[in-house]
Tab-separated table of C-alpha atoms and ligand atoms in Angstrom:
chain	number	residue	atom	x	y	z
E	1	UNK	CA	16.318	19.684	21.670
E	2	UNK	CA	12.671	20.477	21.504
E	3	UNK	CA	11.308	23.300	19.430
E	4	UNK	CA	12.853	24.043	16.079
E	5	UNK	CA	12.132	26.270	13.184
E	6	UNK	CA	14.509	26.083	10.281
E	7	UNK	CA	17.923	27.110	11.628
E	8	UNK	CA	20.370	29.579	10.107
E	9	UNK	CA	22.724	26.949	8.666
E	10	UNK	CA	19.877	25.258	6.812
E	11	UNK	CA	18.796	28.649	5.487
E	12	UNK	CA	22.307	29.468	4.277
E	13	UNK	CA	22.754	26.110	2.598
E	14	UNK	CA	19.412	26.485	0.858
E	15	UNK	CA	20.512	29.815	-0.616
E	16	UNK	CA	23.398	27.962	-2.263
E	17	UNK	CA	21.122	25.129	-3.375
E	18	UNK	CA	18.761	27.484	-5.172
E	19	UNK	CA	21.585	28.428	-7.523
E	20	UNK	CA	21.967	24.857	-8.792
E	21	UNK	CA	18.590	23.126	-8.431
E	22	UNK	CA	15.369	24.280	-10.129
E	23	UNK	CA	13.619	24.935	-6.800
E	24	UNK	CA	16.586	24.442	-4.513
E	25	UNK	CA	15.986	20.710	-4.083
E	26	UNK	CA	16.640	17.528	-5.984
E	27	UNK	CA	13.300	15.790	-5.421
E	28	UNK	CA	9.777	17.125	-5.259
E	29	UNK	CA	9.033	15.216	-2.067
E	30	UNK	CA	11.394	17.268	0.118
E	31	UNK	CA	9.403	19.142	2.744
E	32	UNK	CA	10.304	22.805	3.154
E	33	UNK	CA	9.146	25.605	5.372
E	34	UNK	CA	10.037	27.480	3.145
E	35	UNK	CA	13.588	26.061	3.439
E	36	UNK	CA	14.175	22.356	4.068
E	37	UNK	CA	16.073	21.167	7.122
E	38	UNK	CA	19.493	19.973	6.003
E	39	UNK	CA	20.504	16.796	7.777
E	40	UNK	CA	23.946	16.345	9.231
E	41	UNK	CA	23.525	12.792	10.550
E	42	UNK	CA	21.048	10.102	11.481
E	43	UNK	CA	21.535	7.716	14.389
E	44	UNK	CA	18.977	5.083	15.329
E	45	UNK	CA	15.538	6.652	15.446
E	46	UNK	CA	16.911	10.211	15.476
E	47	UNK	CA	17.946	12.755	12.880
E	48	UNK	CA	20.234	15.709	13.575
E	49	UNK	CA	20.103	18.748	11.323
E	50	UNK	CA	23.009	21.039	10.506
E	51	UNK	CA	21.925	23.431	13.281
E	52	UNK	CA	22.210	20.503	15.706
E	53	UNK	CA	18.487	20.105	16.318
E	54	UNK	CA	17.364	16.562	17.035
E	55	UNK	CA	14.222	14.945	15.629
E	56	UNK	CA	12.520	11.605	16.100
E	57	UNK	CA	12.294	10.409	12.499
E	58	UNK	CA	8.827	9.204	11.462
E	59	UNK	CA	9.675	9.567	7.794
E	60	UNK	CA	12.515	7.031	7.632
E	61	UNK	CA	13.277	8.177	4.100
E	62	UNK	CA	9.746	7.449	2.993
E	63	UNK	CA	9.441	4.181	4.965
E	64	UNK	CA	12.729	2.673	3.712
E	65	UNK	CA	14.612	2.707	7.025
E	66	UNK	CA	12.911	-0.046	8.968
E	67	UNK	CA	15.900	-0.301	11.371
E	68	UNK	CA	16.413	3.453	11.630
E	69	UNK	CA	19.674	5.212	10.777
E	70	UNK	CA	23.194	3.791	10.782
E	71	UNK	CA	21.981	0.345	11.868
E	72	UNK	CA	25.165	-1.321	13.100
E	73	UNK	CA	24.907	-4.614	11.107
E	74	UNK	CA	24.336	-2.563	7.931
E	75	UNK	CA	27.253	-0.250	8.706
E	76	UNK	CA	29.525	-3.248	9.309
E	77	UNK	CA	28.425	-5.059	6.152
E	78	UNK	CA	28.911	-1.912	4.090
E	79	UNK	CA	32.313	-1.181	5.596
E	80	UNK	CA	33.497	-4.675	4.670
E	81	UNK	CA	32.083	-4.395	1.143
E	82	UNK	CA	33.396	-0.893	0.427
E	83	UNK	CA	36.905	-2.167	1.057
E	84	UNK	CA	36.406	-4.950	-1.491
E	85	UNK	CA	34.954	-2.808	-4.262
E	86	UNK	CA	31.633	-1.153	-4.861
E	87	UNK	CA	30.447	-2.513	-8.201
E	88	UNK	CA	31.487	-5.033	-10.804
E	89	UNK	CA	30.232	-6.146	-14.192
E	90	UNK	CA	30.191	-9.683	-12.800
E	91	UNK	CA	27.750	-11.057	-10.249
E	92	UNK	CA	28.596	-11.573	-6.572
E	93	UNK	CA	27.517	-14.460	-4.379
E	94	UNK	CA	25.733	-12.140	-1.969
E	95	UNK	CA	22.995	-11.388	-4.512
E	96	UNK	CA	22.002	-15.051	-4.402
E	97	UNK	CA	21.705	-14.919	-0.618
E	98	UNK	CA	19.335	-11.942	-0.688
E	99	UNK	CA	17.293	-13.545	-3.469
E	100	UNK	CA	17.120	-16.810	-1.477
E	101	UNK	CA	15.893	-14.929	1.570
E	102	UNK	CA	13.107	-13.303	-0.466
E	103	UNK	CA	12.143	-16.576	-2.181
E	104	UNK	CA	11.930	-18.362	1.178
E	105	UNK	CA	9.961	-15.612	2.889
E	106	UNK	CA	7.624	-14.015	0.452
E	107	UNK	CA	4.883	-16.255	-0.915
E	108	UNK	CA	4.752	-16.564	-4.729
E	109	UNK	CA	8.282	-15.274	-5.141
E	110	UNK	CA	10.006	-18.140	-6.943
E	111	UNK	CA	12.520	-16.109	-8.942
E	112	UNK	CA	13.935	-12.597	-8.425
E	113	UNK	CA	15.616	-9.863	-10.424
E	114	UNK	CA	17.300	-6.894	-8.693
E	115	UNK	CA	17.192	-3.292	-9.916
E	116	UNK	CA	17.914	0.041	-8.213
E	117	UNK	CA	14.599	1.653	-7.312
E	118	UNK	CA	10.961	0.861	-6.782
E	119	UNK	CA	10.199	2.779	-9.966
E	120	UNK	CA	12.414	0.427	-11.930
E	121	UNK	CA	10.887	-2.627	-10.254
E	122	UNK	CA	7.397	-1.492	-11.295
E	123	UNK	CA	8.591	-0.616	-14.792
E	124	UNK	CA	10.113	-4.049	-15.335
E	125	UNK	CA	7.175	-5.878	-13.753
E	126	UNK	CA	4.800	-4.156	-16.166
E	127	UNK	CA	7.113	-4.898	-19.094
E	128	UNK	CA	7.438	-8.511	-17.934
E	129	UNK	CA	3.653	-8.859	-17.905
E	130	UNK	CA	3.519	-7.407	-21.412
E	131	UNK	CA	6.241	-9.738	-22.657
E	132	UNK	CA	4.493	-12.724	-21.059
E	133	UNK	CA	0.989	-11.942	-22.365
E	134	UNK	CA	1.810	-10.147	-25.618
E	135	UNK	CA	-0.616	-7.377	-24.564
E	136	UNK	CA	0.182	-3.771	-23.756
E	137	UNK	CA	-2.543	-2.236	-21.556
E	138	UNK	CA	-2.390	-1.999	-17.781
E	139	UNK	CA	-5.054	-1.512	-15.111
E	140	UNK	CA	-4.251	0.375	-11.929
E	141	UNK	CA	-5.941	2.048	-8.983
E	142	UNK	CA	-6.865	5.709	-9.087
E	143	UNK	CA	-4.560	7.760	-6.882
E	144	UNK	CA	-2.139	4.893	-6.220
E	145	UNK	CA	1.547	5.798	-6.432
E	146	UNK	CA	3.907	3.326	-8.094
E	147	UNK	CA	6.908	5.497	-8.969
E	148	UNK	CA	7.778	7.386	-12.131
E	149	UNK	CA	7.002	5.020	-15.061
E	150	UNK	CA	4.498	6.817	-17.291
E	151	UNK	CA	1.890	4.044	-17.349
E	152	UNK	CA	2.075	3.767	-13.568
E	153	UNK	CA	1.710	7.538	-13.164
E	154	UNK	CA	-1.694	7.753	-14.805
E	155	UNK	CA	-4.338	9.158	-12.424
E	156	UNK	CA	-1.889	9.428	-9.515
E	157	UNK	CA	-2.813	13.094	-9.235
E	158	UNK	CA	-6.501	12.787	-10.173
E	159	UNK	CA	-8.610	15.542	-8.597
E	160	UNK	CA	-12.365	16.078	-8.200
E	161	UNK	CA	-12.208	18.260	-11.335
E	162	UNK	CA	-10.957	15.520	-13.599
E	163	UNK	CA	-11.372	12.083	-11.981
E	164	UNK	CA	-14.722	11.525	-13.667
E	165	UNK	CA	-17.559	9.182	-12.914
E	166	UNK	CA	-17.074	6.721	-10.049
E	167	UNK	CA	-18.185	3.844	-12.274
E	168	UNK	CA	-15.746	4.732	-15.075
E	169	UNK	CA	-12.855	6.800	-13.679
E	170	UNK	CA	-10.961	8.913	-16.222
E	171	UNK	CA	-7.321	8.271	-17.052
E	172	UNK	CA	-5.733	11.564	-16.068
E	173	UNK	CA	-2.321	12.895	-17.079
E	174	UNK	CA	0.365	13.308	-14.413
E	175	UNK	CA	2.257	16.018	-16.239
E	176	UNK	CA	1.652	18.370	-19.131
E	177	UNK	CA	2.533	16.650	-22.373
E	178	UNK	CA	2.069	13.106	-21.079
E	179	UNK	CA	1.384	11.136	-24.281
E	180	UNK	CA	-2.317	10.564	-24.977
E	181	UNK	CA	-1.363	7.046	-26.081
E	182	UNK	CA	-0.277	6.316	-22.495
E	183	UNK	CA	-3.649	7.463	-21.154
E	184	UNK	CA	-5.381	5.212	-23.698
E	185	UNK	CA	-3.408	2.233	-22.446
E	186	UNK	CA	-4.307	2.533	-18.767
E	187	UNK	CA	-7.613	1.416	-17.279
E	188	UNK	CA	-8.280	3.102	-13.946
E	189	UNK	CA	-10.035	1.196	-11.159
E	190	UNK	CA	-11.221	2.424	-7.780
E	191	UNK	CA	-9.736	0.944	-4.630
E	192	UNK	CA	-12.229	-1.169	-2.687
E	193	UNK	CA	-14.975	-0.744	-5.310
E	194	UNK	CA	-15.576	-4.429	-5.992
E	195	UNK	CA	-18.262	-4.154	-8.688
E	196	UNK	CA	-16.344	-1.467	-10.555
E	197	UNK	CA	-13.184	-3.583	-10.577
E	198	UNK	CA	-15.047	-6.669	-11.775
E	199	UNK	CA	-16.792	-4.804	-14.592
E	200	UNK	CA	-13.795	-2.876	-15.863
E	201	UNK	CA	-11.434	-5.845	-15.708
E	202	UNK	CA	-13.969	-8.035	-17.577
E	203	UNK	CA	-14.625	-5.377	-20.205
E	204	UNK	CA	-10.943	-4.624	-20.911
E	205	UNK	CA	-9.612	-8.059	-19.948
E	206	UNK	CA	-8.706	-9.235	-23.474
E	207	UNK	CA	-6.289	-6.300	-23.967
E	208	UNK	CA	-4.781	-6.039	-20.480
E	209	UNK	CA	-1.301	-7.391	-19.699
E	210	UNK	CA	-1.610	-6.752	-15.973
E	211	UNK	CA	-3.464	-5.173	-13.154
E	212	UNK	CA	-1.095	-3.545	-10.669
E	213	UNK	CA	-2.229	-2.877	-7.153
E	214	UNK	CA	-0.737	-1.917	-3.844
E	215	UNK	CA	-2.629	-3.933	-1.221
E	216	UNK	CA	-2.883	-0.828	1.007
E	217	UNK	CA	-2.245	2.290	-1.056
E	218	UNK	CA	-0.934	5.141	1.067
E	219	UNK	CA	-2.720	7.720	-1.084
E	220	UNK	CA	-5.893	5.664	-0.870
E	221	UNK	CA	-5.854	6.556	2.826
E	222	UNK	CA	-3.695	3.637	4.053
E	223	UNK	CA	-6.801	1.590	4.755
E	224	UNK	CA	-7.143	-2.174	4.424
E	225	UNK	CA	-8.490	-3.702	1.229
E	226	UNK	CA	-11.856	-5.452	1.469
E	227	UNK	CA	-11.408	-9.211	1.029
E	228	UNK	CA	-14.141	-9.243	-1.643
E	229	UNK	CA	-12.303	-6.503	-3.571
E	230	UNK	CA	-9.068	-8.506	-3.573
E	231	UNK	CA	-10.968	-11.637	-4.609
E	232	UNK	CA	-12.795	-9.818	-7.429
E	233	UNK	CA	-9.578	-8.322	-8.817
E	234	UNK	CA	-7.647	-11.554	-8.887
E	235	UNK	CA	-10.510	-13.793	-10.025
E	236	UNK	CA	-11.498	-11.504	-12.884
E	237	UNK	CA	-7.864	-11.003	-13.860
E	238	UNK	CA	-7.201	-14.753	-13.951
E	239	UNK	CA	-10.352	-15.487	-15.975
E	240	UNK	CA	-9.114	-13.028	-18.578
E	241	UNK	CA	-5.459	-14.043	-18.675
E	242	UNK	CA	-4.405	-10.776	-16.982
E	243	UNK	CA	-1.409	-10.957	-14.633
E	244	UNK	CA	-1.699	-9.588	-11.097
E	245	UNK	CA	1.216	-7.416	-9.958
E	246	UNK	CA	1.356	-6.623	-6.227
E	247	UNK	CA	3.334	-3.451	-5.652
E	248	UNK	CA	4.894	-4.021	-2.245
E	249	UNK	CA	7.642	-1.437	-2.564
E	250	UNK	CA	6.196	0.284	0.501
E	251	UNK	CA	4.002	-2.331	2.140
E	252	UNK	CA	6.415	-5.269	2.204
E	253	UNK	CA	7.256	-3.954	5.674
E	254	UNK	CA	3.828	-4.966	6.974
E	255	UNK	CA	4.887	-8.489	7.948
E	256	UNK	CA	7.574	-11.157	7.752
E	257	UNK	CA	5.854	-12.430	4.605
E	258	UNK	CA	4.944	-9.031	3.200
E	259	UNK	CA	1.525	-7.482	2.621
E	260	UNK	CA	-0.147	-9.640	-0.036
E	261	UNK	CA	0.050	-12.589	2.335
E	262	UNK	CA	-1.825	-10.573	4.988
E	263	UNK	CA	-4.642	-9.531	2.696
E	264	UNK	CA	-5.189	-12.705	0.679
E	265	UNK	CA	-3.691	-11.367	-2.547
E	266	UNK	CA	-2.090	-14.011	-4.770
E	267	UNK	CA	0.108	-12.135	-7.249
E	268	UNK	CA	1.923	-13.377	-10.329
E	269	UNK	CA	4.593	-10.711	-9.813
E	270	UNK	CA	5.608	-8.680	-6.762
E	271	UNK	CA	7.602	-5.473	-6.808
E	272	UNK	CA	9.791	-4.719	-3.806
E	273	UNK	CA	12.177	-1.946	-2.780
E	274	UNK	CA	12.864	0.357	0.168
E	275	UNK	CA	13.439	-1.979	3.188
E	276	UNK	CA	15.194	-4.707	1.181
E	277	UNK	CA	18.098	-2.321	0.492
E	278	UNK	CA	18.931	-1.620	4.139
E	279	UNK	CA	18.975	2.129	3.403
E	280	UNK	CA	20.666	1.937	0.009
E	281	UNK	CA	18.901	2.247	-3.354
E	282	UNK	CA	17.251	-0.980	-4.486
E	283	UNK	CA	14.300	-2.510	-6.245
E	284	UNK	CA	13.341	-6.092	-7.005
E	285	UNK	CA	10.888	-7.929	-9.187
E	286	UNK	CA	9.853	-11.327	-7.887
E	287	UNK	CA	7.279	-13.802	-9.044
E	288	UNK	CA	6.205	-17.089	-10.509
E	289	UNK	CA	8.983	-18.969	-12.252
E	290	UNK	CA	6.932	-19.289	-15.436
E	291	UNK	CA	6.424	-15.524	-15.693
E	292	UNK	CA	9.944	-14.601	-14.574
E	293	UNK	CA	11.251	-16.726	-17.469
E	294	UNK	CA	10.726	-13.673	-19.711
E	295	UNK	CA	14.059	-12.433	-18.281
E	296	UNK	CA	15.887	-15.717	-19.072
E	297	UNK	CA	18.729	-15.061	-21.520
E	298	UNK	CA	20.327	-18.501	-21.271
E	299	UNK	CA	19.092	-19.566	-24.717
E	300	UNK	CA	19.668	-16.253	-26.487
E	301	UNK	CA	17.818	-12.952	-26.449
E	302	UNK	CA	15.147	-13.114	-23.755
E	303	UNK	CA	11.572	-11.970	-24.271
E	304	UNK	CA	12.471	-9.036	-22.019
E	305	UNK	CA	16.123	-7.969	-21.785
E	306	UNK	CA	16.799	-6.288	-18.427
E	307	UNK	CA	20.165	-4.837	-17.458
E	308	UNK	CA	21.259	-1.788	-15.516
E	309	UNK	CA	24.779	-0.570	-14.679
E	310	UNK	CA	24.153	-0.731	-10.945
E	311	UNK	CA	21.574	-3.526	-10.788
E	312	UNK	CA	22.412	-5.943	-7.957
E	313	UNK	CA	25.393	-3.791	-6.965
E	314	UNK	CA	27.106	-5.364	-3.954
E	315	UNK	CA	26.603	-2.335	-1.704
E	316	UNK	CA	22.819	-2.341	-1.938
E	317	UNK	CA	22.768	-6.120	-1.771
E	318	UNK	CA	24.977	-6.495	1.311
E	319	UNK	CA	23.210	-3.656	3.136
E	320	UNK	CA	19.855	-5.189	2.256
E	321	UNK	CA	20.938	-8.623	3.371
E	322	UNK	CA	22.104	-7.345	6.764
E	323	UNK	CA	18.847	-5.440	7.264
E	324	UNK	CA	16.576	-8.275	6.149
E	325	UNK	CA	18.370	-10.906	8.256
E	326	UNK	CA	17.624	-8.787	11.327
E	327	UNK	CA	13.981	-8.479	10.383
E	328	UNK	CA	12.929	-11.636	12.140
E	329	UNK	CA	9.581	-12.454	13.766
E	330	UNK	CA	10.620	-10.676	16.976
E	331	UNK	CA	11.436	-7.506	15.029
E	332	UNK	CA	8.016	-7.545	13.364
E	333	UNK	CA	6.318	-8.163	16.730
E	334	UNK	CA	8.088	-5.092	18.105
E	335	UNK	CA	7.097	-2.986	15.101
E	336	UNK	CA	3.460	-4.121	15.402
E	337	UNK	CA	3.457	-3.195	19.081
E	338	UNK	CA	4.913	0.264	18.427
E	339	UNK	CA	2.349	0.792	15.670
E	340	UNK	CA	-0.406	-0.194	18.045
E	341	UNK	CA	0.796	2.234	20.727
E	342	UNK	CA	0.755	5.125	18.228
E	343	UNK	CA	-2.546	4.291	16.503
E	344	UNK	CA	-4.332	3.508	19.751
E	345	UNK	CA	-2.935	6.577	21.557
E	346	UNK	CA	-3.665	8.974	18.698
E	347	UNK	CA	-7.152	7.466	18.327
E	348	UNK	CA	-7.829	8.017	22.049
E	349	UNK	CA	-6.508	11.580	21.921
E	350	UNK	CA	-8.947	12.252	19.073
E	351	UNK	CA	-12.005	10.683	20.706
E	352	UNK	CA	-11.297	12.269	24.076
E	353	UNK	CA	-11.551	15.708	22.442
E	354	UNK	CA	-14.113	14.709	19.823
E	355	UNK	CA	-11.774	16.125	17.211
E	356	UNK	CA	-12.651	15.688	13.545
E	357	UNK	CA	-9.493	13.738	12.718
E	358	UNK	CA	-8.747	10.046	12.386
E	359	UNK	CA	-5.803	7.676	12.083
E	360	UNK	CA	-5.369	4.741	9.695
E	361	UNK	CA	-2.595	2.269	8.959
E	362	UNK	CA	-1.310	-1.141	9.958
E	363	UNK	CA	1.836	-2.739	11.360
E	364	UNK	CA	4.566	-0.051	11.514
E	365	UNK	CA	2.713	2.427	9.280
E	366	UNK	CA	0.181	5.142	9.987
E	367	UNK	CA	-1.495	8.176	8.495
E	368	UNK	CA	-3.473	10.909	10.208
E	369	UNK	CA	-6.379	12.409	8.259
E	370	UNK	CA	-8.203	15.690	8.880
E	371	UNK	CA	-11.625	14.022	8.761
E	372	UNK	CA	-13.751	12.319	11.384
E	373	UNK	CA	-14.319	9.063	9.480
E	374	UNK	CA	-11.462	7.033	8.005
E	375	UNK	CA	-11.325	7.412	4.211
E	376	UNK	CA	-12.103	4.240	2.253
E	377	UNK	CA	-10.367	5.270	-0.953
E	378	UNK	CA	-8.376	8.050	-2.615
E	379	UNK	CA	-11.480	10.142	-3.336
E	380	UNK	CA	-12.385	10.217	0.318
E	381	UNK	CA	-8.741	10.752	1.306
E	382	UNK	CA	-8.407	13.693	-1.111
E	383	UNK	CA	-7.790	16.987	0.686
E	384	UNK	CA	-8.930	20.389	-0.481
E	385	UNK	CA	-6.800	23.385	0.510
E	386	UNK	CA	-8.355	23.929	3.979
E	387	UNK	CA	-7.711	20.412	5.320
E	388	UNK	CA	-4.284	20.364	3.590
E	389	UNK	CA	-3.385	23.469	5.553
E	390	UNK	CA	-4.387	21.765	8.784
E	391	UNK	CA	-2.110	18.834	7.959
E	392	UNK	CA	0.741	21.217	7.219
E	393	UNK	CA	0.162	22.898	10.598
E	394	UNK	CA	0.261	19.464	12.212
E	395	UNK	CA	3.548	18.684	10.436
E	396	UNK	CA	5.048	22.001	11.531
E	397	UNK	CA	3.916	21.436	15.119
E	398	UNK	CA	5.575	18.024	15.157
E	399	UNK	CA	8.834	19.534	13.865
E	400	UNK	CA	8.695	22.316	16.456
E	401	UNK	CA	8.390	19.581	19.067
E	402	UNK	CA	11.259	17.478	17.808
E	403	UNK	CA	9.413	14.966	15.598
E	404	UNK	CA	9.842	14.666	11.834
E	405	UNK	CA	6.355	13.751	10.669
E	406	UNK	CA	5.515	13.355	6.964
E	407	UNK	CA	2.175	15.174	6.876
E	408	UNK	CA	1.379	14.194	3.292
E	409	UNK	CA	2.731	10.641	3.197
E	410	UNK	CA	2.709	7.476	5.298
E	411	UNK	CA	4.554	7.786	8.609
E	412	UNK	CA	6.650	4.801	9.667
E	413	UNK	CA	8.224	3.374	12.793
E	414	UNK	CA	11.516	1.544	13.083
E	415	UNK	CA	13.044	-1.191	15.210
E	416	UNK	CA	15.361	1.500	16.609
E	417	UNK	CA	12.395	3.137	18.358
E	418	UNK	CA	11.281	2.560	21.908
E	419	UNK	CA	7.893	2.644	23.557
E	420	UNK	CA	8.838	6.087	24.878
E	421	UNK	CA	9.362	7.272	21.282
E	422	UNK	CA	5.890	6.008	20.333
E	423	UNK	CA	4.401	7.702	23.393
E	424	UNK	CA	6.152	10.956	22.469
E	425	UNK	CA	4.316	10.897	19.135
E	426	UNK	CA	0.988	10.501	20.957
E	427	UNK	CA	1.837	13.280	23.444
E	428	UNK	CA	2.891	15.754	20.772
E	429	UNK	CA	-0.249	14.978	18.809
E	430	UNK	CA	-2.386	15.623	21.908
E	431	UNK	CA	-0.514	18.901	22.396
E	432	UNK	CA	-1.395	19.890	18.846
E	433	UNK	CA	-5.081	19.183	19.382
E	434	UNK	CA	-5.099	21.296	22.541
E	435	UNK	CA	-3.227	24.230	21.051
E	436	UNK	CA	-5.030	24.249	17.675
E	437	UNK	CA	-8.609	23.658	18.780
E	438	UNK	CA	-9.998	26.320	16.432
E	439	UNK	CA	-8.411	24.537	13.442
E	440	UNK	CA	-9.942	21.101	13.903
E	441	UNK	CA	-13.309	21.796	15.434
E	442	UNK	CA	-15.932	20.421	13.020
W	1	LIG	N1	5.710	1.867	-5.491
W	1	LIG	C1	5.286	2.284	-4.281
W	1	LIG	C2	4.077	1.656	-3.676
W	1	LIG	C3	5.974	3.288	-3.596
W	1	LIG	O1	5.548	3.709	-2.398
W	1	LIG	C4	7.139	3.839	-4.203
W	1	LIG	C5	7.958	4.921	-3.504
W	1	LIG	N2	7.329	5.656	-2.550
W	1	LIG	C6	7.524	3.380	-5.464
W	1	LIG	C7	6.808	2.389	-6.076
W	1	LIG	C8	8.744	3.953	-6.158
W	1	LIG	O2	9.890	3.602	-5.476
W	1	LIG	P1	11.239	4.463	-5.651
W	1	LIG	O3	10.998	5.780	-5.004
W	1	LIG	O4	12.289	3.632	-4.991
W	1	LIG	O5	11.463	4.592	-7.128
């Protein structure tokens, strides 16, 4: 199918949903228009909604589905595991295999602990850094998203009204009632502002447990970190005994060895999630053996007890193992090529028409911005209501033309996609520029 507004079945289901969920949905990130599209099934790179409309899926459940939907090796592994039981209080051998794969592949991952979400991975990485250093404060990047742990949520939603001076960004609350003590314990840095990072990390260094950074924050515009910024963060952190946490929950998918390896970041701890669960919920904390020892309970109560009813559950582990085993060098080469086709094609479509838009991203990820020059950080990537509306129109246009495009988050490609799928994205985007000229003309 091509051309879809929200169909009648989706509308009817949403009416029911509004009676049981606060706004009719169960997560704030669900896109709606005003109703969401209810999905009936996903196969490969395509989604089918309950009205039987088909969409090329550029969301991939927020970048988690690197092999697309119902990837056969994952389905087979899950089918086998479901028949043997879904969760036990005892460990299974498969968890070792997934941990071994991560330790072999991802630099600086010497020990691993599995949890169920990226949020939990970040939460335990921050706690691990606290337990290791005996300090409580954390430094993080303004605008960077790391899940729902309070300390990691500070300044995620900073706006021009409250983000403060560029040299000393304010710690802003994410929700009404967020404890002031949390704001006091978070130092906010600016992505790619080398001097600012050096100064703030030196000044607060003695009280910081960790600095957490995503090497390419999606909300920072999905642009590459400057090498001197990465060097300044890690050098200043090390001089002050501050641990470096790389949040790779999203960006691990950038290469066989993850994202830190690409950008010269040498972390003490790495948080992972999304792709390592093969489409099931997962999170993982990995890192240096010396730091990961805070979790070691072999001699009694560890410095940091970490449990979780479903941590390392065999479904997430076996699905993740099947997905990760198929993410070999050839798979990453294919993803890089697809990413190139989209970024290059969209870039050409923009320059041909001299449109005031741009595209950023790397590997299998991309973001389109309603501005002529690529944003360098979250302040430049911030959208006021006019440009936000343009992005929403772009998202709607993609949906009407059979492509599910996350207009306010990173778009992602999967190994299930073909070159024709990537070219479709470029074509639809060109169609948008032609039919919405009045919206994007500078
Ligand atoms: N960190 C980053 C960088 C993320 O992108 C996300 C999720 N988008 C998280 C943490 C939280 O992961 P989860 O949604 O699995 O809790």
